[in-house]
Amino acid sequence: MTRGVLLGPQRLAPIVDKAADMLGIEGRIAAITAGWQEREAEDQELCAALGNRAVNLMLHQRAETIFREDPELFAAHRAKQDRLRHLQDLYRLRLASHLKAARRVQIAHAPRDLIEAELEEAIQALRLLDAHHAVKTQHIQNEFDRKTRPLERPSVLKQLREIDDILGTCKGVAIAGGHVAVLYNRMRLFDLGPRIEGLPIIAWSAGAMVVSSRIVLFHDNPPQGRGNAEVLEGGLGLFAGVVPLPHARRRLNLGDAGRITVFARRFAPATCVALDERCFVHFEGPRWTAGPNTFQLRTDGHLVALG
């Protein structure tokens, strides 16, 4: 049974210590800050928030070491990432037209029952596209694993032994945010999902996204590009039934009922949860509860408090 707490951003109002108390973690905590990339080791504030009992797994640095030692693996990994980026670009092209169709149906001048029927069809098309993309990304990842067998390579095995030794001394795991794709790729490279699922997990921001069953990128008003929510990959699948939305109030137009309706219906039956400062979702196996002022994006376009 995987236990954990998914949190919103921690920089301004950290509650990771309270999350550790909720999970009853007593002892060392393995920290994963690979999403910070080159700043991975700048974990002093995180360690202090966790009572100075965190030990950093340094996944980003370990991956860089592996790539230096194993140029063949580095080239294969880079080629895989290039294919994933191309696939994401093609998915975005199709996604833009699907979302435009759904939004135009919403504001069409027609009897309500006809609009609702066509909107459901449009949302179903979005779900199918998202599912198709997740399958295609998984296929690329599986092909990389089959051809390169990273977990059998000496450079990776050396790092895995050290990681396993550290995890063997820890009573919990803390997964920070940062660059979500980098964080996911480093955790996947080291097969972290199965390695940590038996430990209580605290994850926030991008970390919360990575441990879910589906990584959803979102920003209604990004500095560049289209403001369309998109599926990145399937995620580690440690916590199911929830789509974590960190920084929701900053990144989503929560007052736009039409956009919220399409968003929530598209990812149903999973619950879309706004994870802002001091918000959390507490998992005890498949069952979960939410903290005060933690909101769900409902399929009727409204927000409702879960806690």
Short mmCIF file of C-alpha atoms in Angstrom, two decimals:
data_model
loop_
_atom_site.label_atom_id
_atom_site.label_comp_id
_atom_site.label_asym_id
_atom_site.label_seq_id
_atom_site.Cartn_x
_atom_site.Cartn_y
_atom_site.Cartn_z
CA MET A 1 0.00 0.00 0.00
CA THR A 2 1.56 3.28 -1.13
CA ARG A 3 1.10 6.11 1.36
CA GLY A 4 1.84 9.72 0.63
CA VAL A 5 0.99 13.40 0.67
CA LEU A 6 0.86 15.49 -2.50
CA LEU A 7 1.44 19.19 -1.92
CA GLY A 8 1.32 22.49 -3.71
CA PRO A 9 4.40 24.77 -4.05
CA GLN A 10 6.63 24.91 -0.99
CA ARG A 11 8.87 27.92 -1.54
CA LEU A 12 6.70 30.57 0.14
CA ALA A 13 4.72 28.55 2.68
CA PRO A 14 6.39 25.18 3.28
CA ILE A 15 4.42 22.44 5.04
CA VAL A 16 6.63 19.47 4.20
CA ASP A 17 7.30 19.01 7.91
CA LYS A 18 3.58 18.68 8.58
CA ALA A 19 3.30 16.19 5.73
CA ALA A 20 6.06 14.10 7.31
CA ASP A 21 4.16 14.19 10.61
CA MET A 22 0.94 13.12 8.86
CA LEU A 23 2.73 10.09 7.48
CA GLY A 24 4.47 9.34 10.78
CA ILE A 25 7.94 9.39 9.21
CA GLU A 26 10.60 8.93 11.87
CA GLY A 27 14.13 8.72 10.58
CA ARG A 28 16.04 9.69 7.47
CA ILE A 29 14.23 10.91 4.36
CA ALA A 30 15.56 10.39 0.84
CA ALA A 31 15.32 13.66 -1.10
CA ILE A 32 14.86 13.84 -4.86
CA THR A 33 15.62 17.27 -6.32
CA ALA A 34 16.55 16.25 -9.87
CA GLY A 35 13.95 18.68 -11.25
CA TRP A 36 16.21 21.52 -10.09
CA GLN A 37 18.83 20.25 -12.57
CA GLU A 38 22.20 22.00 -12.00
CA ARG A 39 20.91 23.42 -8.69
CA GLU A 40 20.13 19.94 -7.42
CA ALA A 41 22.53 20.18 -4.49
CA GLU A 42 21.13 23.51 -3.25
CA ASP A 43 18.88 21.71 -0.79
CA GLN A 44 19.72 23.48 2.46
CA GLU A 45 16.25 24.97 2.93
CA LEU A 46 14.60 21.65 2.12
CA CYS A 47 16.82 19.81 4.57
CA ALA A 48 16.06 22.36 7.27
CA ALA A 49 12.30 22.05 6.62
CA LEU A 50 12.62 18.28 7.08
CA GLY A 51 14.47 18.61 10.38
CA ASN A 52 17.94 18.14 8.88
CA ARG A 53 17.35 14.44 8.31
CA ALA A 54 17.25 14.41 4.50
CA VAL A 55 19.83 12.72 2.30
CA ASN A 56 19.83 13.78 -1.34
CA LEU A 57 19.84 10.96 -3.92
CA MET A 58 21.42 13.36 -6.44
CA LEU A 59 19.71 11.71 -9.41
CA HIS A 60 20.54 14.46 -11.87
CA GLN A 61 24.23 14.35 -11.04
CA ARG A 62 24.24 10.55 -11.14
CA ALA A 63 22.67 10.60 -14.60
CA GLU A 64 25.29 13.05 -15.85
CA THR A 65 28.00 10.72 -14.51
CA ILE A 66 26.44 7.76 -16.32
CA PHE A 67 26.20 9.65 -19.58
CA ARG A 68 29.89 10.59 -19.38
CA GLU A 69 30.89 7.00 -18.65
CA ASP A 70 28.55 5.43 -21.21
CA PRO A 71 28.43 7.50 -24.42
CA GLU A 72 26.37 4.81 -26.17
CA LEU A 73 23.64 5.09 -23.55
CA PHE A 74 23.81 8.88 -23.71
CA ALA A 75 23.34 8.86 -27.49
CA ALA A 76 20.41 6.45 -27.24
CA HIS A 77 18.81 8.49 -24.47
CA ARG A 78 19.20 11.70 -26.44
CA ALA A 79 17.68 10.06 -29.53
CA LYS A 80 14.75 8.84 -27.43
CA GLN A 81 14.17 12.32 -26.04
CA ASP A 82 14.27 13.79 -29.54
CA ARG A 83 11.58 11.34 -30.69
CA LEU A 84 9.46 12.20 -27.66
CA ARG A 85 9.77 15.92 -28.40
CA HIS A 86 8.74 15.40 -32.02
CA LEU A 87 5.80 13.28 -30.90
CA GLN A 88 4.75 15.98 -28.42
CA ASP A 89 4.83 18.60 -31.17
CA LEU A 90 2.63 16.48 -33.43
CA TYR A 91 0.23 15.79 -30.56
CA ARG A 92 -0.03 19.53 -29.89
CA LEU A 93 -1.03 20.16 -33.50
CA ARG A 94 -3.92 17.73 -33.24
CA LEU A 95 -4.80 18.85 -29.71
CA ALA A 96 -5.22 22.49 -30.75
CA SER A 97 -7.94 21.66 -33.27
CA HIS A 98 -9.73 19.29 -30.86
CA LEU A 99 -9.82 21.90 -28.09
CA LYS A 100 -10.90 24.65 -30.49
CA ALA A 101 -13.80 22.46 -31.62
CA ALA A 102 -14.91 21.75 -28.04
CA ARG A 103 -14.82 25.43 -27.08
CA ARG A 104 -16.70 26.52 -30.19
CA VAL A 105 -19.41 23.93 -29.52
CA GLN A 106 -19.79 25.33 -25.99
CA ILE A 107 -20.70 28.82 -27.25
CA ALA A 108 -22.73 27.76 -30.28
CA HIS A 109 -26.30 29.05 -30.72
CA ALA A 110 -28.38 25.87 -30.59
CA PRO A 111 -30.73 24.02 -28.24
CA ARG A 112 -28.97 23.07 -25.02
CA ASP A 113 -29.51 19.34 -25.42
CA LEU A 114 -27.89 19.35 -28.86
CA ILE A 115 -24.93 21.36 -27.60
CA GLU A 116 -24.46 18.98 -24.69
CA ALA A 117 -24.51 15.92 -26.95
CA GLU A 118 -21.95 17.40 -29.34
CA LEU A 119 -19.77 18.64 -26.49
CA GLU A 120 -19.64 15.14 -25.06
CA GLU A 121 -18.50 13.86 -28.45
CA ALA A 122 -15.84 16.57 -28.62
CA ILE A 123 -14.57 15.74 -25.13
CA GLN A 124 -14.52 12.05 -25.96
CA ALA A 125 -12.32 12.88 -28.96
CA LEU A 126 -9.95 14.71 -26.59
CA ARG A 127 -9.83 11.71 -24.26
CA LEU A 128 -9.02 9.38 -27.14
CA LEU A 129 -6.26 11.68 -28.38
CA ASP A 130 -4.74 11.92 -24.89
CA ALA A 131 -4.87 8.14 -24.48
CA HIS A 132 -3.32 7.62 -27.91
CA HIS A 133 -0.48 9.99 -27.05
CA ALA A 134 0.18 8.25 -23.72
CA VAL A 135 0.39 4.89 -25.50
CA LYS A 136 2.78 6.26 -28.12
CA THR A 137 5.09 7.81 -25.51
CA GLN A 138 5.10 4.54 -23.56
CA HIS A 139 6.01 2.67 -26.73
CA ILE A 140 9.03 4.92 -27.28
CA GLN A 141 10.12 4.48 -23.66
CA ASN A 142 9.71 0.70 -23.89
CA GLU A 143 11.71 0.55 -27.12
CA PHE A 144 14.54 2.44 -25.43
CA ASP A 145 14.47 0.01 -22.50
CA ARG A 146 14.40 -3.03 -24.78
CA LYS A 147 17.28 -1.90 -26.98
CA THR A 148 19.61 -0.34 -24.40
CA ARG A 149 18.69 -2.32 -21.23
CA PRO A 150 19.80 0.58 -19.00
CA LEU A 151 19.28 -1.29 -15.72
CA GLU A 152 21.78 -3.95 -16.84
CA ARG A 153 24.58 -1.57 -17.83
CA PRO A 154 27.61 -1.35 -15.48
CA SER A 155 27.49 2.46 -15.28
CA VAL A 156 23.84 2.37 -14.17
CA LEU A 157 24.23 -0.64 -11.86
CA LYS A 158 26.97 1.15 -9.93
CA GLN A 159 24.66 4.10 -9.25
CA LEU A 160 21.69 1.84 -8.47
CA ARG A 161 23.64 0.02 -5.78
CA GLU A 162 24.43 3.33 -4.10
CA ILE A 163 20.82 4.50 -4.42
CA ASP A 164 19.50 1.25 -2.98
CA ASP A 165 21.94 1.47 -0.07
CA ILE A 166 20.66 4.97 0.76
CA LEU A 167 17.00 4.00 0.40
CA GLY A 168 17.63 1.07 2.72
CA THR A 169 18.45 3.53 5.51
CA CYS A 170 15.48 5.85 4.88
CA LYS A 171 11.96 5.84 6.29
CA GLY A 172 10.43 8.15 3.68
CA VAL A 173 10.94 10.00 0.40
CA ALA A 174 10.57 13.70 -0.44
CA ILE A 175 10.23 14.64 -4.12
CA ALA A 176 10.67 18.31 -4.95
CA GLY A 177 9.41 20.20 -8.01
CA GLY A 178 11.29 21.94 -10.81
CA HIS A 179 11.44 20.83 -14.44
CA VAL A 180 8.81 18.11 -14.65
CA ALA A 181 10.18 16.30 -17.73
CA VAL A 182 13.73 16.19 -16.35
CA LEU A 183 12.48 14.96 -12.98
CA TYR A 184 10.38 12.22 -14.59
CA ASN A 185 13.18 11.09 -16.91
CA ARG A 186 15.75 10.88 -14.12
CA MET A 187 13.39 8.95 -11.85
CA ARG A 188 12.49 6.62 -14.70
CA LEU A 189 16.13 6.08 -15.69
CA PHE A 190 16.86 4.80 -12.19
CA ASP A 191 13.62 2.80 -11.93
CA LEU A 192 12.63 4.84 -8.87
CA GLY A 193 8.91 4.02 -9.01
CA PRO A 194 9.18 0.41 -7.78
CA ARG A 195 12.08 1.32 -5.50
CA ILE A 196 10.14 3.87 -3.44
CA GLU A 197 6.55 2.62 -3.55
CA GLY A 198 6.94 0.87 -0.21
CA LEU A 199 8.02 4.07 1.55
CA PRO A 200 5.84 7.02 2.61
CA ILE A 201 6.17 9.70 -0.07
CA ILE A 202 5.93 13.49 0.14
CA ALA A 203 5.80 15.11 -3.29
CA TRP A 204 5.10 18.68 -4.32
CA SER A 205 4.67 20.75 -7.47
CA ALA A 206 6.32 18.85 -10.36
CA GLY A 207 7.03 16.03 -7.92
CA ALA A 208 3.32 15.59 -7.30
CA MET A 209 2.71 15.54 -11.06
CA VAL A 210 5.37 12.89 -11.70
CA VAL A 211 4.07 10.36 -9.15
CA SER A 212 0.51 10.51 -10.52
CA SER A 213 -0.91 8.23 -13.21
CA ARG A 214 -0.84 10.94 -15.87
CA ILE A 215 1.40 13.99 -16.14
CA VAL A 216 -0.76 16.90 -17.30
CA LEU A 217 0.99 20.14 -18.28
CA PHE A 218 -1.22 23.22 -18.05
CA HIS A 219 -1.10 27.01 -18.24
CA ASP A 220 -3.99 29.04 -19.63
CA ASN A 221 -1.78 32.09 -20.27
CA PRO A 222 1.81 30.96 -20.85
CA PRO A 223 4.52 33.48 -21.79
CA GLN A 224 4.78 31.77 -25.17
CA GLY A 225 2.83 29.18 -27.15
CA ARG A 226 -0.76 28.09 -26.82
CA GLY A 227 -2.53 27.84 -23.48
CA ASN A 228 -3.70 24.28 -23.98
CA ALA A 229 -3.41 21.63 -21.26
CA GLU A 230 -1.57 18.60 -22.59
CA VAL A 231 -0.58 15.13 -21.47
CA LEU A 232 3.19 14.67 -21.26
CA GLU A 233 3.43 11.00 -20.33
CA GLY A 234 1.81 8.42 -18.12
CA GLY A 235 3.69 9.24 -14.91
CA LEU A 236 5.01 6.78 -12.32
CA GLY A 237 1.49 5.74 -11.33
CA LEU A 238 2.10 5.67 -7.58
CA PHE A 239 -1.02 7.71 -6.79
CA ALA A 240 -4.09 7.18 -8.93
CA GLY A 241 -7.42 8.95 -9.24
CA VAL A 242 -6.12 12.52 -8.96
CA VAL A 243 -4.74 15.02 -11.50
CA PRO A 244 -2.48 17.31 -9.40
CA LEU A 245 -2.56 20.96 -10.51
CA PRO A 246 0.18 22.89 -8.65
CA HIS A 247 0.08 26.69 -8.90
CA ALA A 248 -3.50 26.35 -10.14
CA ARG A 249 -4.60 29.88 -9.24
CA ARG A 250 -1.67 31.36 -11.13
CA ARG A 251 -1.75 29.08 -14.14
CA LEU A 252 -5.46 28.49 -14.72
CA ASN A 253 -8.34 30.87 -15.41
CA LEU A 254 -10.41 29.46 -12.58
CA GLY A 255 -13.15 32.02 -13.19
CA ASP A 256 -13.76 30.70 -16.72
CA ALA A 257 -16.44 28.06 -16.16
CA GLY A 258 -16.33 26.93 -19.79
CA ARG A 259 -12.61 26.15 -19.73
CA ILE A 260 -12.88 24.44 -16.35
CA THR A 261 -15.77 22.29 -17.61
CA VAL A 262 -13.79 21.02 -20.60
CA PHE A 263 -10.67 20.47 -18.46
CA ALA A 264 -12.46 18.53 -15.70
CA ARG A 265 -14.58 16.43 -18.07
CA ARG A 266 -11.61 15.64 -20.26
CA PHE A 267 -9.64 14.06 -17.41
CA ALA A 268 -12.59 12.46 -15.60
CA PRO A 269 -13.08 10.15 -13.79
CA ALA A 270 -9.88 11.36 -12.14
CA THR A 271 -10.39 14.31 -9.78
CA CYS A 272 -8.63 17.50 -10.88
CA VAL A 273 -7.23 19.06 -7.68
CA ALA A 274 -5.91 22.61 -7.37
CA LEU A 275 -2.74 22.43 -5.28
CA ASP A 276 -1.75 25.92 -4.22
CA GLU A 277 0.18 27.00 -1.11
CA ARG A 278 -0.78 25.00 2.01
CA CYS A 279 -2.98 22.63 -0.02
CA PHE A 280 -2.53 18.87 0.12
CA VAL A 281 -3.98 15.47 -0.73
CA HIS A 282 -3.28 12.66 1.74
CA PHE A 283 -3.21 9.09 0.35
CA GLU A 284 -3.58 5.92 2.37
CA GLY A 285 -3.38 3.36 -0.39
CA PRO A 286 -6.05 4.06 -3.02
CA ARG A 287 -8.12 6.18 -0.62
CA TRP A 288 -7.38 9.86 -0.23
CA THR A 289 -8.55 12.92 1.64
CA ALA A 290 -7.80 16.59 1.00
CA GLY A 291 -6.72 19.40 3.27
CA PRO A 292 -8.48 22.68 4.05
CA ASN A 293 -8.80 25.14 1.16
CA THR A 294 -7.93 22.41 -1.33
CA PHE A 295 -10.31 22.64 -4.28
CA GLN A 296 -11.60 20.33 -6.97
CA LEU A 297 -12.28 21.50 -10.51
CA ARG A 298 -15.78 20.18 -11.13
CA THR A 299 -17.27 19.10 -14.43
CA ASP A 300 -19.91 21.83 -14.14
CA GLY A 301 -17.18 24.48 -14.28
CA HIS A 302 -17.22 25.36 -10.58
CA LEU A 303 -14.69 24.93 -7.81
CA VAL A 304 -15.63 23.05 -4.66
CA ALA A 305 -13.65 22.69 -1.44
CA LEU A 306 -12.60 19.10 -0.75
CA GLY A 307 -11.35 19.52 2.80
#
